[in-house]
Structures are given as structure tokens and as C-alpha cells.
Coordinates of C-alpha atoms in Angstrom, one line a residue:
M1033 CA 226.3 68.1 298.4
T1034 CA 226.8 65.1 296.7
S1035 CA 224.7 63.9 293.9
R1036 CA 222.9 61.2 295.9
E1037 CA 221.8 64.0 298.4
R1038 CA 220.4 66.2 295.9
W1039 CA 218.3 63.4 294.8
T1040 CA 217.0 62.8 297.8
V1041 CA 216.3 66.6 299.3
Y1042 CA 215.4 68.4 295.8
P1043 CA 212.2 65.8 295.0
L1044 CA 211.1 66.5 298.5
L1045 CA 211.5 70.1 298.3
F1046 CA 209.1 70.0 295.2
L1047 CA 206.9 68.1 296.6
A1048 CA 206.6 70.3 299.9
I1049 CA 205.9 73.2 297.9
G1050 CA 203.6 71.6 295.6
L1051 CA 201.3 70.9 299.0
A1052 CA 201.8 73.9 300.4
I1053 CA 200.6 75.6 297.3
R1054 CA 197.9 73.5 295.8
P1055 CA 194.6 74.7 295.7
G1056 CA 191.6 72.8 298.0
E1057 CA 188.8 73.9 300.5
S1058 CA 190.7 75.8 303.0
E1059 CA 187.0 76.1 305.2
F1060 CA 187.7 76.3 308.6
E1061 CA 186.1 78.5 311.7
I1062 CA 187.6 81.4 314.0
N1063 CA 186.2 81.3 317.4
T1064 CA 187.1 84.9 318.4
E1065 CA 185.7 87.8 321.0
V1066 CA 186.8 90.9 318.5
L1067 CA 188.8 90.9 315.2
S1068 CA 190.4 93.6 314.3
S1069 CA 191.4 94.4 310.1
S1070 CA 191.7 97.1 307.4
Q1071 CA 190.1 94.7 305.2
V1072 CA 187.4 92.1 305.1
R1073 CA 186.8 90.2 301.9
C1074 CA 184.3 87.4 301.8
R1075 CA 181.5 85.8 299.4
E1076 CA 178.9 86.0 302.5
L1077 CA 177.9 87.9 305.8
L1078 CA 176.5 86.6 308.4
I1079 CA 175.1 88.2 311.8
E1080 CA 173.0 85.9 314.3
S1081 CA 171.5 86.3 317.6
D1082 CA 172.6 83.9 320.7
D1083 CA 170.6 81.5 319.4
G1084 CA 171.5 81.1 315.9
T1085 CA 168.5 83.7 314.3
V1086 CA 170.0 85.5 311.3
L1087 CA 169.4 89.1 312.0
I1088 CA 172.0 90.6 309.4
H1089 CA 172.4 88.6 306.0
M1090 CA 175.0 90.5 303.3
G1091 CA 175.8 89.0 300.2
R1092 CA 174.5 87.6 296.7
V1093 CA 171.6 86.2 298.3
V1094 CA 169.2 86.3 295.2
E1095 CA 170.0 84.3 292.6
G1096 CA 171.7 86.5 289.6
G1097 CA 171.4 90.0 291.1
G1098 CA 173.9 91.4 292.5
G1099 CA 175.1 92.4 296.5
R1100 CA 172.3 92.8 298.7
I1101 CA 172.1 93.5 302.3
E1102 CA 168.9 91.7 304.4
V1103 CA 167.9 93.2 307.8
K1104 CA 165.6 91.0 309.9
D1105 CA 163.6 91.4 313.2
S1106 CA 164.4 88.5 316.1
S1107 CA 162.2 86.1 314.7
G1108 CA 164.2 86.5 311.6
E1109 CA 161.7 87.6 309.7
N1110 CA 163.2 90.5 306.5
T1111 CA 162.5 93.7 307.9
V1112 CA 164.4 95.7 305.2
A1113 CA 166.4 94.7 302.4
I1114 CA 168.8 97.0 300.2
G1115 CA 170.2 95.7 297.1
A1116 CA 169.5 94.9 293.5
R1117 CA 167.1 92.2 292.1
P1118 CA 167.7 89.3 289.1
G1119 CA 167.8 91.1 285.8
E1120 CA 167.9 95.0 286.8
S1121 CA 170.7 97.4 286.9
F1122 CA 169.5 99.8 289.6
G1123 CA 169.2 99.5 293.2
R1124 CA 166.7 99.3 295.6
V1125 CA 165.5 99.3 299.2
E1126 CA 162.5 97.2 299.9
F1127 CA 159.9 97.6 303.6
F1128 CA 158.6 94.3 304.7
D1129 CA 155.5 93.9 307.1
D1130 CA 155.7 91.8 310.5
E1131 CA 155.6 88.7 308.3
G1132 CA 157.9 89.3 306.1
R1133 CA 155.6 90.0 303.0
L1134 CA 157.0 93.0 300.6
R1135 CA 154.8 95.9 301.6
S1136 CA 156.7 99.0 299.7
V1137 CA 159.8 99.6 297.6
L1138 CA 162.2 102.3 296.7
D1139 CA 163.9 102.1 293.6
G1140 CA 166.0 104.3 291.1
L1141 CA 162.9 104.7 288.5
D1142 CA 161.7 107.5 290.0

């Protein structure tokens, strides 16, 4: 390879490598019927019904709290929530009434 070819090829090579590894928003959507994986890593997981109602919400859904799982009824109202609240280091299970209001709590204090 001549010197002139090197001055052409190497800068293009470094440009291509730099563009390939640069950080950026890589948000995209995959539509599939079945997904098999040994591990799924994400910040949030939503399970929706056919009409778009959120039935299960997993993630950091409470500001400053730890992980949390919320199970909802067919209308999208909370029924059960498992996780930690902000400022608390223990887990709890919360039960809600038909209108999504908190009814009772099982926590790690007893």
C-alpha cells in the first residue's frame, strides 16, 4: 500500500470505527410474537392488553424508591403492588380496592 493510499484508507477506517462505537440514542422497537432469551436487561417492563391498558408495570415506578411491580385490573387500576417506597429500606406488599385506593399493606416491620 502506498503512502497516498494510506492517507485515504486509514482516516476513513477510523471514521467508520468512531461512528460505529459512538454513544447515542438507540431506541427502537421490535415487533414479534415470541422472544426467547436467557437474560433480558431493561429499565422498565410493561405488559399491556390488546386495547393498550397497562396490566403489569415493573421498574422504578416510584420516584426515589427501589424496584417495584404493579399489577393492575382490566381497567388499569392498581390491584397489588410489590416493592419499596422512597426513603424506606424494606419491601412491602400493597393491596388496593376497586378504585385503585390503597387498602392494606404488608411490610417488613412486624
